XYZ file of C-alpha atoms in Angstrom:
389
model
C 0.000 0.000 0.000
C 1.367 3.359 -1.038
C 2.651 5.928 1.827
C 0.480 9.087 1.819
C 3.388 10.448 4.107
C 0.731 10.718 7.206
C 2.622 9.660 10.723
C 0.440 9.247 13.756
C 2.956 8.747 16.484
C 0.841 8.185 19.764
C 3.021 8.695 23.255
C 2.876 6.240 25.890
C 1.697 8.383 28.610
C -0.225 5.551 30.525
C -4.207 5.855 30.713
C -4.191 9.483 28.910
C -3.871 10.688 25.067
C -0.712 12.217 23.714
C -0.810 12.166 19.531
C 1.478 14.070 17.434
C 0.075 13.847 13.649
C 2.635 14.615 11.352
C 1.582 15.179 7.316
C 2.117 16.760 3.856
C 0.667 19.903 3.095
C 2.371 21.483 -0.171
C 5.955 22.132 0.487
C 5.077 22.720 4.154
C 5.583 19.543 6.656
C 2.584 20.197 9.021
C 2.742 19.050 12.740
C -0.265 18.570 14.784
C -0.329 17.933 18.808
C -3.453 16.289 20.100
C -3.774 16.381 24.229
C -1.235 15.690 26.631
C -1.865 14.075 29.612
C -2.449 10.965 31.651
C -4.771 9.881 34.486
C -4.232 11.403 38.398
C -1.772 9.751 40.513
C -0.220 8.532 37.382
C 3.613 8.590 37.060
C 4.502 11.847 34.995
C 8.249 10.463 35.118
C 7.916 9.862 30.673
C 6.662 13.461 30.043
C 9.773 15.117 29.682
C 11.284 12.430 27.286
C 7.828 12.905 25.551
C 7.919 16.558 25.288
C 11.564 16.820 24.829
C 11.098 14.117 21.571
C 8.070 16.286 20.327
C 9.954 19.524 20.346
C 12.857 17.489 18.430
C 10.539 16.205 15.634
C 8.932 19.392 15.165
C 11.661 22.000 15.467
C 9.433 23.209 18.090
C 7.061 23.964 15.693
C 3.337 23.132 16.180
C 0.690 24.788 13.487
C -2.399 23.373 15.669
C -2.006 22.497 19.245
C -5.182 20.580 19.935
C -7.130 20.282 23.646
C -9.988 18.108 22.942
C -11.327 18.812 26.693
C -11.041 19.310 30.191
C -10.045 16.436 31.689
C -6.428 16.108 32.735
C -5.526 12.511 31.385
C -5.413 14.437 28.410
C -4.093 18.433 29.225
C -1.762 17.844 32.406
C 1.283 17.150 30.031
C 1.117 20.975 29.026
C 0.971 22.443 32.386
C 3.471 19.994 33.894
C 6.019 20.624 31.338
C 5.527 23.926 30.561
C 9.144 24.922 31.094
C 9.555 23.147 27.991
C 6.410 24.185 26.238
C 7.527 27.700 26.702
C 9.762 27.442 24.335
C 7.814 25.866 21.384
C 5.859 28.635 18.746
C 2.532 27.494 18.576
C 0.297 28.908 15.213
C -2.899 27.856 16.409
C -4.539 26.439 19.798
C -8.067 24.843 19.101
C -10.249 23.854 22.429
C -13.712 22.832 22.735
C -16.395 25.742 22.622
C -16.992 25.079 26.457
C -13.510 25.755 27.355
C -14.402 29.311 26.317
C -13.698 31.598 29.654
C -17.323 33.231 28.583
C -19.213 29.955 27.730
C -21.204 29.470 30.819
C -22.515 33.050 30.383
C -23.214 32.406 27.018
C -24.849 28.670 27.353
C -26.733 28.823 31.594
C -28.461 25.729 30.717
C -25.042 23.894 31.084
C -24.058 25.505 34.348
C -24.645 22.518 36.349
C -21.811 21.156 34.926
C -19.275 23.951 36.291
C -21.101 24.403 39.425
C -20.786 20.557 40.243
C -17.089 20.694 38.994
C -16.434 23.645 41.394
C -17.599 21.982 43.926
C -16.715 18.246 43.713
C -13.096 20.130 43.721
C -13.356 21.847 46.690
C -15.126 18.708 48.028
C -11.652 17.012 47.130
C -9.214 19.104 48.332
C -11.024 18.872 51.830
C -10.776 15.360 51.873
C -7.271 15.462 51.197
C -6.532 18.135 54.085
C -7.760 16.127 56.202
C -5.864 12.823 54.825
C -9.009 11.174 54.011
C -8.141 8.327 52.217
C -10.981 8.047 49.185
C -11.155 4.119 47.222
C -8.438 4.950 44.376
C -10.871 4.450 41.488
C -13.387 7.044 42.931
C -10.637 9.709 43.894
C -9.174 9.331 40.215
C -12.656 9.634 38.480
C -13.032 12.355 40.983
C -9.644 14.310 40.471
C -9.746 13.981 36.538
C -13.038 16.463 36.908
C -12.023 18.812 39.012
C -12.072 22.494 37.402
C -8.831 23.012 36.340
C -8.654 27.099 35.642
C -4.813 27.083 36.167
C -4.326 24.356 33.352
C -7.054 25.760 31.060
C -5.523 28.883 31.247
C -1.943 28.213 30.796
C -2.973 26.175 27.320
C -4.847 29.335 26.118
C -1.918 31.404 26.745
C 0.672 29.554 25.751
C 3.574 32.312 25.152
C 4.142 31.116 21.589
C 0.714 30.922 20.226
C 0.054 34.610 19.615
C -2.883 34.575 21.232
C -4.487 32.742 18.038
C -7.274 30.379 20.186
C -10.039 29.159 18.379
C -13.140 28.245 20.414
C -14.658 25.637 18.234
C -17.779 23.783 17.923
C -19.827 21.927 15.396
C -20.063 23.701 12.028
C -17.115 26.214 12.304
C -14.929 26.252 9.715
C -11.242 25.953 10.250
C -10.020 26.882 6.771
C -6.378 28.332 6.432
C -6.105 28.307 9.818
C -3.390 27.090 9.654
C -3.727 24.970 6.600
C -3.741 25.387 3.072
C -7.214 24.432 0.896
C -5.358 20.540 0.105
C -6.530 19.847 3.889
C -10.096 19.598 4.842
C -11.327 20.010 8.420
C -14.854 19.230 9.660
C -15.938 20.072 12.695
C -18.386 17.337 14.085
C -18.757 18.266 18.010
C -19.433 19.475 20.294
C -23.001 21.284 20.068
C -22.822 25.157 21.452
C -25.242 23.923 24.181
C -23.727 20.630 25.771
C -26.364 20.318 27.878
C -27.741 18.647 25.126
C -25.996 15.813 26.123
C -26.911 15.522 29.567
C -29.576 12.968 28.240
C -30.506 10.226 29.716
C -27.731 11.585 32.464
C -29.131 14.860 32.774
C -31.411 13.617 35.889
C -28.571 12.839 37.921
C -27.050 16.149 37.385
C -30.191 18.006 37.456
C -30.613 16.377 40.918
C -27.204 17.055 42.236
C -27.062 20.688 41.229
C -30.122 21.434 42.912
C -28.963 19.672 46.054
C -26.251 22.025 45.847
C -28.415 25.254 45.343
C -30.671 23.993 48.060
C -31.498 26.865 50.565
C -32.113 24.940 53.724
C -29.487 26.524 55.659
C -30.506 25.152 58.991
C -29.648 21.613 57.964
C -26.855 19.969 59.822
C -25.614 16.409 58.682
C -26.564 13.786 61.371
C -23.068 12.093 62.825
C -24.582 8.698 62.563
C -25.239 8.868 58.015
C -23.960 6.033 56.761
C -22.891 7.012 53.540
C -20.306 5.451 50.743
C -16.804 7.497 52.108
C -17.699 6.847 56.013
C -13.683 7.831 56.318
C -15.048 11.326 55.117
C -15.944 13.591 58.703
C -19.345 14.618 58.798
C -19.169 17.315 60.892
C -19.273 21.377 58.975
C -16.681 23.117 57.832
C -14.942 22.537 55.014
C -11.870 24.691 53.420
C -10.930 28.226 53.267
C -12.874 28.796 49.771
C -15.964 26.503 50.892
C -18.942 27.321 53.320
C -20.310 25.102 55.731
C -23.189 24.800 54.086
C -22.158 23.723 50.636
C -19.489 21.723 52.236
C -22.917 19.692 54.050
C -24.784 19.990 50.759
C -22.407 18.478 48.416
C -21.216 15.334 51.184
C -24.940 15.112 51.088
C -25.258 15.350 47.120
C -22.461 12.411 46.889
C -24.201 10.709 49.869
C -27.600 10.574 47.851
C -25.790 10.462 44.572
C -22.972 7.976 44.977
C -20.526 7.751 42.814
C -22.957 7.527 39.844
C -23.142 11.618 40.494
C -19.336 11.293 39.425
C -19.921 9.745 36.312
C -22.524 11.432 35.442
C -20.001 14.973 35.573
C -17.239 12.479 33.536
C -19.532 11.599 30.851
C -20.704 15.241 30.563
C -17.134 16.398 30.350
C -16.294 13.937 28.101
C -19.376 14.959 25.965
C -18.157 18.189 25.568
C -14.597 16.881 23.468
C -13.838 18.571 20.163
C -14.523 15.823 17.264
C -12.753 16.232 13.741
C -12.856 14.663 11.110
C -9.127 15.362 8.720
C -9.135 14.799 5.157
C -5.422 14.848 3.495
C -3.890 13.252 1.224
C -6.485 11.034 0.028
C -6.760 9.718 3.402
C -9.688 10.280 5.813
C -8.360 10.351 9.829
C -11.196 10.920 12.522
C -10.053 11.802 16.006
C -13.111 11.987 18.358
C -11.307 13.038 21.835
C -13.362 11.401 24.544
C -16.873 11.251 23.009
C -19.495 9.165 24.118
C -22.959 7.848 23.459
C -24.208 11.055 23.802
C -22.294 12.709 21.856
C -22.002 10.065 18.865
C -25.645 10.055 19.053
C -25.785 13.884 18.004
C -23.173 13.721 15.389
C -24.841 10.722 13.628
C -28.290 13.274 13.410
C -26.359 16.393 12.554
C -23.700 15.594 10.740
C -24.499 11.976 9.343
C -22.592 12.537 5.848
C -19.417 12.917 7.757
C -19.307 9.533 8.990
C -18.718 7.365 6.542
C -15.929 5.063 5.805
C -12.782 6.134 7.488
C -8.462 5.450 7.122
C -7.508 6.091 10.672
C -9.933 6.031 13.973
C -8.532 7.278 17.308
C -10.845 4.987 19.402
C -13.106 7.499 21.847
C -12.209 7.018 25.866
C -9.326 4.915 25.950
C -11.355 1.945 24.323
C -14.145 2.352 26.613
C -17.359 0.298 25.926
C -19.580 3.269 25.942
C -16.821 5.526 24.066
C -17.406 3.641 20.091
C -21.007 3.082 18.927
C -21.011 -0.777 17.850
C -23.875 0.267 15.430
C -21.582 3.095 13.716
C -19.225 0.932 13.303
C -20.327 -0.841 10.089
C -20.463 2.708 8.487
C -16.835 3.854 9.488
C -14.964 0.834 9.493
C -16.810 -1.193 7.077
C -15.340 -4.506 7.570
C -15.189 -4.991 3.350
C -12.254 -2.155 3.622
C -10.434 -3.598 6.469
C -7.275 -3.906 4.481
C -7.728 0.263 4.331
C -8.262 0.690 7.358
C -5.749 1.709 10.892
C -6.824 1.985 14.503
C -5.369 3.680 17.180
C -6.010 3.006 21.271
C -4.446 5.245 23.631
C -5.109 3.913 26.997
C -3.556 1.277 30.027
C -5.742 -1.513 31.434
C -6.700 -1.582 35.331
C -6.794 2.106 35.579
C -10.549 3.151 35.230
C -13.212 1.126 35.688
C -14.066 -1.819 37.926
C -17.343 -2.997 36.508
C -17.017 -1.779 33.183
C -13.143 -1.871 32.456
C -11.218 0.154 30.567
C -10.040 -0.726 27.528
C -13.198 -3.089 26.778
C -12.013 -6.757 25.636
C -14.924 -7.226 23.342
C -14.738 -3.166 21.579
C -11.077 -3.997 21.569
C -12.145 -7.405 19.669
C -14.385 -5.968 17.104
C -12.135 -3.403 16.007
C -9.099 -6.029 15.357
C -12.132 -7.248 12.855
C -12.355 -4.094 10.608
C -8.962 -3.280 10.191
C -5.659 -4.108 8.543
C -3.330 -2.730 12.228
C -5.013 -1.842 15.965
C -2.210 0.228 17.396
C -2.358 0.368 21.637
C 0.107 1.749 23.955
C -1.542 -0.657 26.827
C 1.713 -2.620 28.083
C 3.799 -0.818 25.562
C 7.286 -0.309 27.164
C 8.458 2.236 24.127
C 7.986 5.545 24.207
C 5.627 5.710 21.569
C 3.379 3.508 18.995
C 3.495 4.922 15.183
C 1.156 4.536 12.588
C 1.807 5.422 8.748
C -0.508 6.356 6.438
């Protein structure tokens, strides 16, 4: 099979996405950084061999630095080693529309979202002043969705991008910026509202964000709740930038909620991941961030001429079961082009998950099916997997 000259060199940064996407564009040599990042409580002891290897195949060049979302298996990379970053020239930074400093002015109906963020964080960093050990798969889930304004702001100002931070949702148009016409860009999510993807979620953030704008002040939490974190104190008082009372409301929100409340802010978050779809060289390469049901669901009504048959799929969520629609599947990776065909999976097993694991054996299984290569980094000991296109 010819080379179209596309590399899609994917670092092994443990349960996180790092993807440098390297292609012809004219004369120009075009280099593309995708996320950064790996889970909390994660060894970070790669990143600066990763960074150090990205600045060396780029020149420390980048025409698109891409955060798909908020979480920080897949933007911690930046802020960690921004020492380094500071020294790369950056033409463009694309984020998700949400990750607009404006957007919950703009968009109220998705304010739950922040609110609960704000909060779960603040709910965090009291449990861990007072040395509250939290089970490990419920303080990871709980730390990768805590608002991270620090991070989020350091990407949007990196010192070599020139300020040129494009806000992007479904149906914006990305032309010459940076490329020329010979590469196509389509936008395919998120939505400017995300609440639309709340769904069949929605209740249990709907329900938690009004147990945190509850107004019964009087309300004390009774020292004998059994709840799911008993090692968490039930007595007021929380930390210096959290009252008493929303310190009671939200132990009572994840009380009432469990840790379903969690995942319920995880999927949303995820749900709000920029989507692309790249056409160059012939090829067709869809990365989809961490997209889920949701979110698919959306882009198959709005924007259901974009997904057809694909060359390259970065699988959604780290090979999560709820990540890749089974049913899109015979549309994108068509299993009479599997020779065509290349599949990337960013993620490490026994990280996230306990009832539904993470990567899923059967996705995982399927997608071996429908094409010709299924790249992982899970128990990769390079630094990196590579695919050519």
């Amino acid at each position: 099979m010819a080379d179209a000259g596309i590399r899609i060199r994917s670092y092994n940064v443990g349960f996180g996405d790092c993807i440098l996407v390297t292609f012809p564009d004219g004369d120009a040599t075009r280099n593309m950084l995708i996320d950064f990042g790996n889970a909390p409580g994660q060894k970070n002891t790669a990143f600066p061999s990763i960074v150090q290897n990205i600045y060396d195949e780029t020149g420390g060049h980048l025409d698109v630095l891409v955060m798909t979302h908020e979480h920080l298996d897949h933007m911690e990379g930046f802020y960690s080693q921004k020492t380094m970053f500071n020294r790369f020239e950056v033409d463009y930074v694309w984020m998700s529309l949400p990750s607009h400093p404006d957007y919950y002015d703009d968009y109220p109906n998705a304010e739950a979202l922040r609110q609960i963020r704000e909060l779960a964080g603040a709910f965090y960093r009291r449990a861990a002043g007072d040395h509250v050990a939290l089970a490990p798969s419920f303080a990871t889930l709980l730390r990768n969705n805590l608002s991270n304004a620090d991070r989020i702001d350091y990407v949007r100002g990196l010192p070599g991008s020139a300020n040129h931070v494009l806000y992007l949702r479904r149906g914006n148009s990305v032309r010459h910026k940076p490329f020329s016409d010979d590469v196509k860009i389509t936008i395919l999510a998120p939505e400017r509202d995300m609440s639309v993807y709340y769904g069949s979620h929605g209740h249990d953030l709907a329900a938690m964000s009004r147990r945190l704008a509850a107004s019964d002040e009087d309300s004390t939490p009774d020292p004998q709740d059994q709840w799911l974190f008993p090692d968490v104190p039930c007595e007021a008082g929380g930390p210096v930038n959290l009252s008493d009372r929303d310190w009671r409301l939200l132990r009572s929100s994840i009380q009432n909620g469990g840790v379903e409340s969690i995942r319920a802010l995880d999927r949303a978050a995820n749900n709000t991941s920029l989507v692309f779809l790249m056409e160059v060289c012939g090829k067709r390469l869809l990365f989809p961030g961490d997209a889920e049901l949701e979110s698919w669901d959306v882009m198959a009504d709005k924007c259901s001429d974009a997904l057809e048959p694909i060359d390259f799929l970065k699988v959604s969520h780290h090979g999560s079961h709820n990540g890749t629609p089974e049913d899109l599947l015979d549309r994108l990776l068509p299993e009479g082009r599997r020779d065509q065909a290349t599949v990337l999976v960013s993620t490490q097993s026994k990280v996230y998950g306990t009832q539904d694991p993470v990567p899923d054996e059967d996705l995982i299984g399927t997608l071996k099916q429908r094409c010709r290569k299924l790249f992982t980094t899970d128990g990769e000991s390079e630094l990196w997997v590579e695919a050519r296109l």
